[in-house]
PDB file of C-alpha atoms in Angstrom:
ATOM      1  CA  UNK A   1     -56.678   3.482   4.048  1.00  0.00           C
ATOM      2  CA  UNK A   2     -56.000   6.384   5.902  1.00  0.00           C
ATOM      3  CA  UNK A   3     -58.186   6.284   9.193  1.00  0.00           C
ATOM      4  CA  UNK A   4     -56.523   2.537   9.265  1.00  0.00           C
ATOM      5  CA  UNK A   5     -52.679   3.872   9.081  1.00  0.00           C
ATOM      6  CA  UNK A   6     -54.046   6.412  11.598  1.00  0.00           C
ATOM      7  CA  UNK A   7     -54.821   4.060  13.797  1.00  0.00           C
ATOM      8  CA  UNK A   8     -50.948   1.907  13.565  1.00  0.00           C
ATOM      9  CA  UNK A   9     -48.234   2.199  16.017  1.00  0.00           C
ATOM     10  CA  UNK A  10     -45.168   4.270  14.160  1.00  0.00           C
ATOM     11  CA  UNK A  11     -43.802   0.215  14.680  1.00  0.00           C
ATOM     12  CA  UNK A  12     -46.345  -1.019  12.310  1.00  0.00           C
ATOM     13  CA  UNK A  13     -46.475   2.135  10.013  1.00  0.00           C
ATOM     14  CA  UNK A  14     -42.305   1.669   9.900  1.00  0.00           C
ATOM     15  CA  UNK A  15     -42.998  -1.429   8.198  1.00  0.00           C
ATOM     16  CA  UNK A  16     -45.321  -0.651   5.335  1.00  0.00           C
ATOM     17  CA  UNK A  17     -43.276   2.390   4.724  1.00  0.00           C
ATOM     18  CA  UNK A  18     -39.427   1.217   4.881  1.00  0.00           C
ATOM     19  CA  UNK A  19     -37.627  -2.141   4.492  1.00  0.00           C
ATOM     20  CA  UNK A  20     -35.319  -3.517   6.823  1.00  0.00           C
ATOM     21  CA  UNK A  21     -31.265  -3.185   6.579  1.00  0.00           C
ATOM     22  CA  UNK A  22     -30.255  -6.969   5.916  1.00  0.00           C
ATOM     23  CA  UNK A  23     -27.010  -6.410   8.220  1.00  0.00           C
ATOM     24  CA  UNK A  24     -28.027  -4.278  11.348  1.00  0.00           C
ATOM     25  CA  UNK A  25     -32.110  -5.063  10.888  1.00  0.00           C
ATOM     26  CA  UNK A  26     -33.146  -1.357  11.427  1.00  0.00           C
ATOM     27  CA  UNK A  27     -35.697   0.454   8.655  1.00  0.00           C
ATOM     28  CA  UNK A  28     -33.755   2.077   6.098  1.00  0.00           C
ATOM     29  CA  UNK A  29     -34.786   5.764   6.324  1.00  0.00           C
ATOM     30  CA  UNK A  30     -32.625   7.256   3.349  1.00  0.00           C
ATOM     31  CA  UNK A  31     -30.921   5.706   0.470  1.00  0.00           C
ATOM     32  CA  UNK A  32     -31.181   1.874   0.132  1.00  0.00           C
ATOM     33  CA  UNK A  33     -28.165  -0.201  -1.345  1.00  0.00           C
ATOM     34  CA  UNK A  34     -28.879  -3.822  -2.474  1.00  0.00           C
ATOM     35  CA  UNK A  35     -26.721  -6.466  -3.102  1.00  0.00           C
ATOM     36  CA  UNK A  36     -28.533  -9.599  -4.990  1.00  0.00           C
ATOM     37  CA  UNK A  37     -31.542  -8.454  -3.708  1.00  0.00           C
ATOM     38  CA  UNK A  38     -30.599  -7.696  -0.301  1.00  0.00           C
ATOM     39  CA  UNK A  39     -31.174  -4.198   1.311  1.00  0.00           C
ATOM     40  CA  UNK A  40     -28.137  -1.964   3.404  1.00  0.00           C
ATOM     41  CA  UNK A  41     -28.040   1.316   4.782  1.00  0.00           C
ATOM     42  CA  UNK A  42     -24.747   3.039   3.241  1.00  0.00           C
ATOM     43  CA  UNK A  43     -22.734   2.401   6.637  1.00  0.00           C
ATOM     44  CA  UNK A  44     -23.989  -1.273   7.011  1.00  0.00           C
ATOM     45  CA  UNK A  45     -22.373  -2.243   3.489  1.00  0.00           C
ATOM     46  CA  UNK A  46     -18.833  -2.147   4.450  1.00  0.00           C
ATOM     47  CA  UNK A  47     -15.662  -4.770   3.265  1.00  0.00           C
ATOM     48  CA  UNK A  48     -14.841  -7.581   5.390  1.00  0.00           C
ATOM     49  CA  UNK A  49     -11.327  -7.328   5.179  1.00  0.00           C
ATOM     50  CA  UNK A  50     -10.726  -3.503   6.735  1.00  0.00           C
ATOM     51  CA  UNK A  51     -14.468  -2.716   7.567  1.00  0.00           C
ATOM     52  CA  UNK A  52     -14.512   0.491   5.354  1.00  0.00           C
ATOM     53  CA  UNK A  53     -17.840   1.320   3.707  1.00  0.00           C
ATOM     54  CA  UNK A  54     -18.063   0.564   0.031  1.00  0.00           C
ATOM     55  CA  UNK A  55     -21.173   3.090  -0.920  1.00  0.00           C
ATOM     56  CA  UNK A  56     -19.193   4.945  -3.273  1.00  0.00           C
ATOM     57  CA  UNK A  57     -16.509   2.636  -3.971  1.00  0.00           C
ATOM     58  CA  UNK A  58     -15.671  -0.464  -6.030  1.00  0.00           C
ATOM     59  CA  UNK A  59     -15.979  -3.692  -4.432  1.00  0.00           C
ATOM     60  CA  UNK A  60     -15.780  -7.719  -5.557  1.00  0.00           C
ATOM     61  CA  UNK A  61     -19.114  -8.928  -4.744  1.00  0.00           C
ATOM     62  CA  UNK A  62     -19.479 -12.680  -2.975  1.00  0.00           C
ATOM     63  CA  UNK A  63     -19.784 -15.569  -4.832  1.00  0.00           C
ATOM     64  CA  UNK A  64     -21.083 -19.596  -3.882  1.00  0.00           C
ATOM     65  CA  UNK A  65     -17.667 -20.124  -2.733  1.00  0.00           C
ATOM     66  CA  UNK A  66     -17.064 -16.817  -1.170  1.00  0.00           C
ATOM     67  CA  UNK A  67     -20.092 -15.300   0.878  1.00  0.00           C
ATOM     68  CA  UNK A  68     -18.260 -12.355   1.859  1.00  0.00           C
ATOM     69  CA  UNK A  69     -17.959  -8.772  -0.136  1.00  0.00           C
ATOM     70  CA  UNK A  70     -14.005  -7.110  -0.283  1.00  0.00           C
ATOM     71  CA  UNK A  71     -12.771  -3.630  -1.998  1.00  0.00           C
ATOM     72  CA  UNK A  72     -10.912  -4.182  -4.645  1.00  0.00           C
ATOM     73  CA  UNK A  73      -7.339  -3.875  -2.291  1.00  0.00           C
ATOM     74  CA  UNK A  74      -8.296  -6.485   0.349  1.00  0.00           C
ATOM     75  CA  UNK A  75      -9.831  -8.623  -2.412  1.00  0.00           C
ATOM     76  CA  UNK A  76      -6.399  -8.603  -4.779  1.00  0.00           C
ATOM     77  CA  UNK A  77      -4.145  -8.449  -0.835  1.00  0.00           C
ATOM     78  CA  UNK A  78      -5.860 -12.028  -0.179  1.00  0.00           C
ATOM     79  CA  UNK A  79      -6.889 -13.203  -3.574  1.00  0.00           C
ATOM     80  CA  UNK A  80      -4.702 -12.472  -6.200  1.00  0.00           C
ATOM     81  CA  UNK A  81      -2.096 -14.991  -7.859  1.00  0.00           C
ATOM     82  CA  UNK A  82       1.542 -15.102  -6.860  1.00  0.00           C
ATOM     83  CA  UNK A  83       4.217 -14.598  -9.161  1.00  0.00           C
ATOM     84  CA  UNK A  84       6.386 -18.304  -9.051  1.00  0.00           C
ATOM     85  CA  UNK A  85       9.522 -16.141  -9.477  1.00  0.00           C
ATOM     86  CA  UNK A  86       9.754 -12.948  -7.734  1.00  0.00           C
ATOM     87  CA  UNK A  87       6.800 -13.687  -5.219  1.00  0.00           C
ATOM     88  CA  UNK A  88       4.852 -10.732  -5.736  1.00  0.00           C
ATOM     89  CA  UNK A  89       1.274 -10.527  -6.558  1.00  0.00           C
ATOM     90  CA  UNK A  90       0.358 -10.472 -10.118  1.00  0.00           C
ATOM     91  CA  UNK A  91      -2.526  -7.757 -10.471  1.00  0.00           C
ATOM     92  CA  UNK A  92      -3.689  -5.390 -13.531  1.00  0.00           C
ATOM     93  CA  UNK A  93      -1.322  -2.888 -14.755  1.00  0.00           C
ATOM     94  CA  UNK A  94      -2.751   0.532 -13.912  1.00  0.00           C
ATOM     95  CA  UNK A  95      -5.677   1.344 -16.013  1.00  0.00           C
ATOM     96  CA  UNK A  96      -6.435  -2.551 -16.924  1.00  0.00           C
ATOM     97  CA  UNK A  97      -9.228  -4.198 -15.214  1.00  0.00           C
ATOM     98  CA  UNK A  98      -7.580  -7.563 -15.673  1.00  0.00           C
ATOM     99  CA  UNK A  99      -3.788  -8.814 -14.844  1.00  0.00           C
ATOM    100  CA  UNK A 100      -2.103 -10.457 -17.385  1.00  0.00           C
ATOM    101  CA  UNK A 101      -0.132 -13.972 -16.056  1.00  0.00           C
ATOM    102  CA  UNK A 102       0.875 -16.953 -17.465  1.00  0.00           C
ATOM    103  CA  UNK A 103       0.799 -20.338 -15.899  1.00  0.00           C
ATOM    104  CA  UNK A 104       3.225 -23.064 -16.728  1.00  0.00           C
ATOM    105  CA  UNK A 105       2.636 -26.309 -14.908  1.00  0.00           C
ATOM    106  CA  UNK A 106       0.078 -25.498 -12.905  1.00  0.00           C
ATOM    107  CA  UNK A 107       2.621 -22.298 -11.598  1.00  0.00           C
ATOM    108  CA  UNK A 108       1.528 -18.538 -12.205  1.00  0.00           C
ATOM    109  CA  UNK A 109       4.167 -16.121 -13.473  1.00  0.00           C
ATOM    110  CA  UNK A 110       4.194 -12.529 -14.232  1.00  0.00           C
ATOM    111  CA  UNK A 111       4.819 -11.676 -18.337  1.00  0.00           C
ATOM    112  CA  UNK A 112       7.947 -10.152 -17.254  1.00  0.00           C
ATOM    113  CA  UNK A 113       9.619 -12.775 -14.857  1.00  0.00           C
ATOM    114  CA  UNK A 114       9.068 -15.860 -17.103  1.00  0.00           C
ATOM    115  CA  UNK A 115      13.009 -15.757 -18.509  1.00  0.00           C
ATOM    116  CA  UNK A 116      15.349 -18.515 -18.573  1.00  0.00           C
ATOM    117  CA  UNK A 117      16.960 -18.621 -15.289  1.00  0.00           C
ATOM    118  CA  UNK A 118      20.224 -19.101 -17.206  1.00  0.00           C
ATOM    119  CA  UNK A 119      20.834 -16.494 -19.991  1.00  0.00           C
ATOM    120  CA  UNK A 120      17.527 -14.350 -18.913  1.00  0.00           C
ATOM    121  CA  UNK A 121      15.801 -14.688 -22.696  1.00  0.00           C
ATOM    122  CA  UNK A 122      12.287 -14.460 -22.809  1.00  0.00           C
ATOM    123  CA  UNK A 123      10.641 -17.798 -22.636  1.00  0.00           C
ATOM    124  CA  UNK A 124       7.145 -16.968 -24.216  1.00  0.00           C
ATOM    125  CA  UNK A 125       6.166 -19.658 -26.682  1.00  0.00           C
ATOM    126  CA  UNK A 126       6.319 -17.221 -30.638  1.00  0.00           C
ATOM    127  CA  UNK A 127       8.636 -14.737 -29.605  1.00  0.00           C
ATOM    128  CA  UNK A 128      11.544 -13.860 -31.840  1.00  0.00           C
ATOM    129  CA  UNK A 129      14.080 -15.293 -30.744  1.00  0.00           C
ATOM    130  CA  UNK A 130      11.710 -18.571 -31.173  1.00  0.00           C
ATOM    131  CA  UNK A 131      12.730 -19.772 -27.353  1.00  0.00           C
ATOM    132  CA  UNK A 132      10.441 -21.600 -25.665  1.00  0.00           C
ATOM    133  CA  UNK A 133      10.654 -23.130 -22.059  1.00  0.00           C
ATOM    134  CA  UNK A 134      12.663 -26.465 -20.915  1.00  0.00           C
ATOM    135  CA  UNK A 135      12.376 -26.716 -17.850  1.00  0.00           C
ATOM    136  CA  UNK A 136      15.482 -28.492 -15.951  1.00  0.00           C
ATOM    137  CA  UNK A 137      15.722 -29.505 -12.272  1.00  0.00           C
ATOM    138  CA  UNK A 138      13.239 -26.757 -11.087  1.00  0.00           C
ATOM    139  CA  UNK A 139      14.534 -24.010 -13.389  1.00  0.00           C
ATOM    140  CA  UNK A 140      13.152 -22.424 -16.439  1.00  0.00           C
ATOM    141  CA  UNK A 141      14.952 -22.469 -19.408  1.00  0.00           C
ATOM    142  CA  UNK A 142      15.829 -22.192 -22.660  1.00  0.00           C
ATOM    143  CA  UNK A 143      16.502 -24.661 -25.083  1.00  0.00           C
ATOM    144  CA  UNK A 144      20.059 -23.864 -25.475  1.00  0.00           C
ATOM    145  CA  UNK A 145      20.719 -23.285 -21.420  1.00  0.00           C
ATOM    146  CA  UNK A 146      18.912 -26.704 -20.829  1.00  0.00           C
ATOM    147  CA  UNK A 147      20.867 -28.301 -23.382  1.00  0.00           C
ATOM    148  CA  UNK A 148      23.525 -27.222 -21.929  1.00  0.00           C
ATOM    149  CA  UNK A 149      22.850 -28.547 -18.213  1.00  0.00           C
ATOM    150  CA  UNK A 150      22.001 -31.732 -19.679  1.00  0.00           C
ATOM    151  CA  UNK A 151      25.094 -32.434 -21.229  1.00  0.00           C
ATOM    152  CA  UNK A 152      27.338 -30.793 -18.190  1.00  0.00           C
ATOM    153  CA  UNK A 153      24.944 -33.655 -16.427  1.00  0.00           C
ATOM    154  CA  UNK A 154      25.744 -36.290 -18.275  1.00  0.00           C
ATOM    155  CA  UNK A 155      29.474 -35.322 -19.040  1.00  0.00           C
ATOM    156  CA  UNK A 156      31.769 -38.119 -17.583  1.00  0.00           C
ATOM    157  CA  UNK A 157      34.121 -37.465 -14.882  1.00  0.00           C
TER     158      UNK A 157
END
């Protein structure tokens, strides 16, 4: 095997030695990074949101419906849910991996911002006050608030 790798161009020896970058398509010299299979050099494995490298970093990897591989900030920036209320993305609390939301009617709410719009109770179904939400011409409320917009609604002049 020797005197026939003595005999290959450092083109052909490159490729029975190293394996091709899957991004950039040069031989991979030094430390290979694979994603599903596929190799990267370190600075060829970068996020496609702000283009920084994510060798030593955490990143969302793609999936069927999204080819493309984020850091975690560009993924949450462009991914994460928005909070119905206040507007503002609803991501983990420090120290969580996940965020914790709550949809009602197809609408995604932070913990903290679903309160009646009225009196500003909580409106989680079991908490102690036993409120629950009723929702009334776009608002969220509680039983007594919405009780008490339906009957100012249906009060005669």
């Amino acid at each position: 095997a020797k005197v026939k790798m003595a005999g290959m161009s450092k083109e052909e020896l490159m490729k029975h030695v190293y394996v091709r970058c899957t991004e950039c398509d040069d031989f991979i010299t030094d430390k290979i990074l694979r994603l599903e299979g596929k190799p990267y050099h370190g600075h060829c494995f970068f996020c496609q949101g702000c283009q920084k490298p994510l060798a030593n970093t955490s990143f969302v990897p793609p999936t069927r419906d999204r080819p493309d591989v984020f850091c975690v900030d560009c993924y949450q920036e462009r991914f994460a849910h928005r909070c119905t209320i206040c507007q503002a993305q609803i991501l983990p609390e420090k120290g969580q991996a996940e965020s914790k939301m709550l949809v009602f009617l197809e609408k995604d709410y932070h913990v903290g911002c679903f309160k009646c719009k009225d009196c500003g109770c909580n409106l989680r179904e079991g908490n102690a006050e036993g409120n629950s939400c009723f929702p009334f011409q776009g608002a969220l409320l509680c039983r007594p608030c919405n009780q008490t917009r339906v009957a100012e609604c249906t009060r005669p002049d």
